[in-house]
Coordinates of C-alpha atoms in Angstrom, one line a residue:
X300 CA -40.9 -0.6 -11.2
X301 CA -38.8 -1.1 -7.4
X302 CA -38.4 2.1 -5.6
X303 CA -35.1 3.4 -5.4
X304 CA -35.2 2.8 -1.5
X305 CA -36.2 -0.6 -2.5
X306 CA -33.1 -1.4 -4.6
X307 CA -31.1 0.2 -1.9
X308 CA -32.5 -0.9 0.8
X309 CA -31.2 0.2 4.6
X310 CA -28.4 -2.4 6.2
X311 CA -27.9 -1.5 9.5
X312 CA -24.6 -3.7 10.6
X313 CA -25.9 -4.2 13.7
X314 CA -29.4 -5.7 13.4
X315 CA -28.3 -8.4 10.8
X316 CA -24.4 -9.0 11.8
X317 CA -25.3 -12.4 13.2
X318 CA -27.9 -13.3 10.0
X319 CA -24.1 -12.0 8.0
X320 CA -21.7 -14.5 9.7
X321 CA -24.0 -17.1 9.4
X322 CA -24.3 -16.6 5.6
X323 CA -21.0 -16.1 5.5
X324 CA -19.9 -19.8 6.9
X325 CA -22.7 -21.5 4.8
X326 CA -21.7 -19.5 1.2
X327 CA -18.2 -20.8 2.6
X328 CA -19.4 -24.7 2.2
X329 CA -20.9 -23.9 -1.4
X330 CA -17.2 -21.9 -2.2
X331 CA -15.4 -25.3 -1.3
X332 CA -17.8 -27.5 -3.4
X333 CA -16.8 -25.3 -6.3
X334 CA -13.2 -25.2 -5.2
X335 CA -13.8 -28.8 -5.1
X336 CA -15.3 -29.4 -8.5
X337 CA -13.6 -26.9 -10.6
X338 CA -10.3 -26.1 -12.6
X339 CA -8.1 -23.7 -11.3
X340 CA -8.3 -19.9 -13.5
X341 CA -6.0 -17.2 -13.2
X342 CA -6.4 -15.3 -9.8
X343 CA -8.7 -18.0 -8.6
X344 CA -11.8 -16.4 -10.8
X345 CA -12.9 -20.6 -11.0
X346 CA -14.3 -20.1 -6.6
X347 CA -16.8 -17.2 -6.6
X348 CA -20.3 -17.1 -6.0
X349 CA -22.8 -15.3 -8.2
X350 CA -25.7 -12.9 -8.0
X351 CA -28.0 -14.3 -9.7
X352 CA -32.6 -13.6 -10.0
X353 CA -33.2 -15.6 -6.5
X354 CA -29.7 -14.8 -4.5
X355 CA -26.0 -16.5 -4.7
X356 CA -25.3 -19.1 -7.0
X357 CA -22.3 -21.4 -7.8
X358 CA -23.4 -21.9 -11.5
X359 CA -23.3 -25.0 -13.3
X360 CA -20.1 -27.4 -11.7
X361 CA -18.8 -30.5 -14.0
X362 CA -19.2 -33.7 -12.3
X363 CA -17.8 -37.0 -13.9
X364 CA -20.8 -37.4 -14.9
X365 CA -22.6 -34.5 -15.8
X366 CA -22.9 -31.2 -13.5
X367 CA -24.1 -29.7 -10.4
X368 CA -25.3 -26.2 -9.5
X369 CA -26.0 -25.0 -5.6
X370 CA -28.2 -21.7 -5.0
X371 CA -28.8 -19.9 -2.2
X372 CA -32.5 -18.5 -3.2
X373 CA -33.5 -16.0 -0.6
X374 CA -36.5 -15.2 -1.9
X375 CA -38.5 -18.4 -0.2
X376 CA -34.6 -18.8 1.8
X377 CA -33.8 -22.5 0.6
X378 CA -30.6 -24.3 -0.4
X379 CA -31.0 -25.4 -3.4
X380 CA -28.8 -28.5 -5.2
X381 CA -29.6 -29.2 -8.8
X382 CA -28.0 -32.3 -10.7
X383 CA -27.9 -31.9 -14.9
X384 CA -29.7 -35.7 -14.4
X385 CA -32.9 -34.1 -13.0
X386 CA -32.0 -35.0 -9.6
X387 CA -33.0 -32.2 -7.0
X388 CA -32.9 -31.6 -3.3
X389 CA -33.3 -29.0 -1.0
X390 CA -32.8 -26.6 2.4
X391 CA -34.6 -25.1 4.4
X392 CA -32.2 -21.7 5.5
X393 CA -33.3 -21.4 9.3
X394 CA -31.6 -20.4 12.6
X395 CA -29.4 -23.4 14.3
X396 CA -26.6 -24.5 14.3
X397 CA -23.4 -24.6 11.7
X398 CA -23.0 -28.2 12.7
X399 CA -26.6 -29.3 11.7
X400 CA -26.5 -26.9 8.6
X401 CA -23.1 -29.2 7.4
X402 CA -24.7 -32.1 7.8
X403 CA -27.6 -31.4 6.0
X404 CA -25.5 -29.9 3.5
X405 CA -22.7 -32.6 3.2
X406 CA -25.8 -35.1 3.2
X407 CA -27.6 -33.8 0.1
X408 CA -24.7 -33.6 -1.7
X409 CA -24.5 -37.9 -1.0
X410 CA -28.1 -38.2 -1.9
X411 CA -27.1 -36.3 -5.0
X412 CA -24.1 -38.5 -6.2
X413 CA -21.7 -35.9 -6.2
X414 CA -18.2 -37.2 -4.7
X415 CA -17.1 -34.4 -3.1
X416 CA -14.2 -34.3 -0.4
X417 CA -14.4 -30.9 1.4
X418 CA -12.1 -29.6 3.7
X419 CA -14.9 -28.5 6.6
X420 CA -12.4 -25.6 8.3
X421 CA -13.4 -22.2 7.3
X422 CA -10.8 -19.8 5.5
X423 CA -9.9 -16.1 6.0
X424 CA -11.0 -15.7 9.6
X425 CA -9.7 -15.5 12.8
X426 CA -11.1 -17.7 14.5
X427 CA -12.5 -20.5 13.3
X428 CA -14.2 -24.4 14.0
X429 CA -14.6 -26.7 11.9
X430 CA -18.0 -26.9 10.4
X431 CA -19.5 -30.1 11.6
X432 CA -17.7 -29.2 15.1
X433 CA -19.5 -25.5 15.6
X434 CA -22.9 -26.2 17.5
X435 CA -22.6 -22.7 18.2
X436 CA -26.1 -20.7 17.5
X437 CA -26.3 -19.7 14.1
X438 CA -29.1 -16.9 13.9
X439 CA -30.8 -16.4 10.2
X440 CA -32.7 -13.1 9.7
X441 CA -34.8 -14.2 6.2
X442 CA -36.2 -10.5 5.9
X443 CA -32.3 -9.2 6.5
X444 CA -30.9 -11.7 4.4
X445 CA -33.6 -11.1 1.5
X446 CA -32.5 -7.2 1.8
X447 CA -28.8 -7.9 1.3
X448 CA -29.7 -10.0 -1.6
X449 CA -31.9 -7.2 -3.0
X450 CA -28.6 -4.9 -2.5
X451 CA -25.6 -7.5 -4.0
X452 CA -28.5 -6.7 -7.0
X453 CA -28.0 -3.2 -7.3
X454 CA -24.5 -3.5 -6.5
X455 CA -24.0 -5.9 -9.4
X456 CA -25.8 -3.9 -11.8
X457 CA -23.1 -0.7 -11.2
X458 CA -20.3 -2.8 -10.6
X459 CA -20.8 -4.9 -14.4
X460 CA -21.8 -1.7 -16.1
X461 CA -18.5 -0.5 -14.5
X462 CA -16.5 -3.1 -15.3
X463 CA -18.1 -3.3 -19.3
X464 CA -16.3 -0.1 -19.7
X465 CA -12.5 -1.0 -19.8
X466 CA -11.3 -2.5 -22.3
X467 CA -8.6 -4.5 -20.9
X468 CA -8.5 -7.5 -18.9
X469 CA -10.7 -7.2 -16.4
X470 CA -12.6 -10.2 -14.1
X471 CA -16.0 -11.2 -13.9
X472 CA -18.5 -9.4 -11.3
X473 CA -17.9 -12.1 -8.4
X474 CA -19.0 -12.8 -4.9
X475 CA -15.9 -14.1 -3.0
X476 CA -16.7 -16.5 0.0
X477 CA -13.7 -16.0 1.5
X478 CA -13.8 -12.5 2.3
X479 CA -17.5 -12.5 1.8
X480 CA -17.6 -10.0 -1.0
X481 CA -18.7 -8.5 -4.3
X482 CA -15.4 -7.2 -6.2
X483 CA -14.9 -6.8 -9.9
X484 CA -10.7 -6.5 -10.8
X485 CA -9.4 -4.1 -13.8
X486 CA -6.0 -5.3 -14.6
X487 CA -2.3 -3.6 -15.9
X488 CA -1.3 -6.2 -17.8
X489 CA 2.3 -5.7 -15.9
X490 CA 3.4 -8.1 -13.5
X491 CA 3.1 -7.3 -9.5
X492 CA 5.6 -8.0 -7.3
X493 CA 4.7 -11.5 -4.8
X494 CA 2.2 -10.8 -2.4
X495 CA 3.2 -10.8 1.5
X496 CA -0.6 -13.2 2.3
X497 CA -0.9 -12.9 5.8
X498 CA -4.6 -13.4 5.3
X499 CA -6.4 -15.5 8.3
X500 CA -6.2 -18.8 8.0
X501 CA -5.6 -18.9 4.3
X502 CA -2.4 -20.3 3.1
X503 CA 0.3 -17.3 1.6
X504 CA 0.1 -19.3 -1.9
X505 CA -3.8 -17.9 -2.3
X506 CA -2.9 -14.5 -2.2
X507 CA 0.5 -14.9 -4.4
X508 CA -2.2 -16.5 -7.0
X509 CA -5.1 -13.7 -6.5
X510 CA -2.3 -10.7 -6.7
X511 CA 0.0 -11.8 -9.3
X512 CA -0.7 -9.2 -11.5
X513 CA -1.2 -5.7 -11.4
X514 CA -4.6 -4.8 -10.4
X515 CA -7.4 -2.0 -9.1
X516 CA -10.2 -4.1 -7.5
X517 CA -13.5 -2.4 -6.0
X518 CA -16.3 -4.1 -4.6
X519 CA -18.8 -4.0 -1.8
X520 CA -18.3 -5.7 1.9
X521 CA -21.6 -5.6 3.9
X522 CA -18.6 -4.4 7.0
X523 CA -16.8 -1.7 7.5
X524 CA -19.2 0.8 8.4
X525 CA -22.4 1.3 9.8
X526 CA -24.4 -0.3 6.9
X527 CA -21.4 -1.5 4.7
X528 CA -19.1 0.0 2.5
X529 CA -18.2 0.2 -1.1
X530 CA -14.0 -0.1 -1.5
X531 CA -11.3 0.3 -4.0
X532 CA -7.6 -0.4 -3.6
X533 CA -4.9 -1.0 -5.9
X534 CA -2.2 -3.8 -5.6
X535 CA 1.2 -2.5 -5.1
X536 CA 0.0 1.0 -4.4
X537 CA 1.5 3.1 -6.6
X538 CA 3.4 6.2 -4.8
X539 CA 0.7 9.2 -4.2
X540 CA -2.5 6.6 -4.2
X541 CA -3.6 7.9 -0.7
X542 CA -2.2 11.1 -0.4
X543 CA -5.0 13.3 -1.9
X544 CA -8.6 13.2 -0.7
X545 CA -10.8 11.8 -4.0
X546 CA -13.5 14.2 -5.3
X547 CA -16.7 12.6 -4.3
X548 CA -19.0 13.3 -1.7
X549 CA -18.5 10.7 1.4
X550 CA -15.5 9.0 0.5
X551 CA -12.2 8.5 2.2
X552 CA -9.0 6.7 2.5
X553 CA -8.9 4.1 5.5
X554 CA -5.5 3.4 5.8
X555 CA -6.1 0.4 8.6
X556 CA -7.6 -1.3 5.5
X557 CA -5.9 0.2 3.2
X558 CA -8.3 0.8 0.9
X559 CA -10.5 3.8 -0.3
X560 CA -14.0 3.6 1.3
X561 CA -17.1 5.2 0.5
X562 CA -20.5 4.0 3.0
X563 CA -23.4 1.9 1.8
X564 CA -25.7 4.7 3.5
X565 CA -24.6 7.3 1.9
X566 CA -24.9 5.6 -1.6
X567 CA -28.3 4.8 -0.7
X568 CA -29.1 8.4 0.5
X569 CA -27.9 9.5 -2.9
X570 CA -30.6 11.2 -5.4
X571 CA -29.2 9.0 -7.7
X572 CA -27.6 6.2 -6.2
X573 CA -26.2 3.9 -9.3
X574 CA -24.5 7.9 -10.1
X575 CA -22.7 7.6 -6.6
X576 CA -21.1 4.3 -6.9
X577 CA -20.5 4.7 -10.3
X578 CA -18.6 8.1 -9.4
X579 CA -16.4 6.1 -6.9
X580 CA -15.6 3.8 -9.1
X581 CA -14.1 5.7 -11.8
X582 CA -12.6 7.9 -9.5
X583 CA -10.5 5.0 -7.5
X584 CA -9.6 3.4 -10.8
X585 CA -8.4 6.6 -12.3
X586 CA -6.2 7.3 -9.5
X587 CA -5.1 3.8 -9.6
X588 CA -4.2 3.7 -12.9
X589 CA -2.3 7.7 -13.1
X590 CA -0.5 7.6 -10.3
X591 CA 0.8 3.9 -10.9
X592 CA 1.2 4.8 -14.7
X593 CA -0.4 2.3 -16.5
X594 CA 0.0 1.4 -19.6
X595 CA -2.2 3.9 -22.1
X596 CA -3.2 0.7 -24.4
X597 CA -4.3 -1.5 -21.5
X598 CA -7.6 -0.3 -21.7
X599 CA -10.2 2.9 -22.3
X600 CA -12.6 3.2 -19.8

């Protein structure tokens, strides 16, 4: 059986932040080929990524003609593209460039027969270029990227028993390329009024889609403090949300993000670290759901 420091293993931000926005352009090419490929579902739950036994995976894609699944396998760190007709291909994940990554990427997907027309800018960032124009150096860390692998595990695990226990509608445990994240959504069932975007990069009409509906999302961002951060907010804020400090250890209330935080580290310092994150969790949802008084029948968790 893994050690518990095995399943949570240490992240320092700063040893693997240039292994992160690496993975975070190339999950964004595999996001678009979903985007690409599949129909649209409330709050755009059709574009994630998923943990899966070897790392990130699209899952299985419809083609015209049968399907198409890409995985990022960090365990021997390939790119892998598998066609429902037994056709195959892969990458090898290594340091270069973004540029040469694209073309190897957009090139498979030929060999493959899937007719897929991407749009190559990235999406909620500041600044971005074009993928097949960013000969920038793209560092790749397998040994970091394997860890953050091993901990989008361990998160899923907490976040899909979390989410199992409400009752209402609630979204799949999803890795968004976008914002690079692991999030699960518990929902209202009331409407929310539109959302004001503003994201980077993004046009307003994806957010007015993702926050249509009254919601309490948490998840885990490998940003936002020294080793990453777990997070919950709740979309409108209800009146009250941040005014009182939660009850459990390490947590706060960022209010540039706007967004309840609780540190990777100090989840994986935790005797029990699945109780930690678990403890946040029901702790942000219950304040999201009292003081915007949901519904009682929505859902028991």
């Amino acid at each position: 059986m893994p050690s518990t420091e095995n399943a949570w293993p240490a992240l320092p931000v700063q040893e693997w932040d240039g292994t992160r926005d690496t993975l975070h352009l190339w999950t964004q090419m595999a996001g678009k080929v979903r985007l690409a490929l599949t129909p649209l579902v409330n709050h755009w739950w059709n574009v994630p990524l998923y943990v899966d036994s070897r790392g990130l995976t699209t899952s299985l894609m419809p083609l015209e003609a049968g399907g198409l699944e890409i995985r990022f396998d960090f365990v021997d760190h390939r790119l892998r593209m598998l066609h429902t007709d037994g056709g195959e291909g892969d990458i090898a994940l290594r340091p270069g460039t973004i540029a040469e990554f694209y073309a190897e990427f957009t090139g498979l997907l030929a060999e493959l027969g899937a007719d897929v027309e991407l749009h190559s800018v990235p999406v909620e960032l500041p600044d971005v270029v074009p993928f097949d124009q960013d000969t920038r150096p793209a560092p790749y860390d397998p040994e970091a990227a394997h860890r953050f692998w091993v901990s989008l595990v361990s998160a899923s695990r907490v976040l899909n028993g979390f989410r199992a226990a409400y009752r209402g509608k609630a979204s799949p445990v999803h890795f968004f390329w976008g914002a690079f994240d692991l999030a699960t959504s518990r929902f209202s069932g009331r409407p929310a009024p539109q959302h004001p975007g503003g994201a980077p990069n993004c046009p307003d009409r994806v957010m007015h889609e993702a926050y249509d509906s009254e919601v309490s999302s948490a998840g885990y961002w490998p940003g936002g403090a020294a080793e990453g951060a777990f997070y919950s907010y709740a979309y409108p804020e209800p009146p009250g949300y941040r005014d009182r400090a939660l009850d459990v250890d390490g947590a706060y209330f960022d209010g540039d993000l706007g967004e309840f935080v609780l540190p990777y580290e100090r989840v994986r310092a935790a005797d029990d670290p699945d109780a930690a994150l678990r403890g946040f969790l029901d702790a942000t949802y219950r304040r999201a759901s009292a003081s915007g008084t949901w519904p009682r029948e929505t859902g028991r968790a």
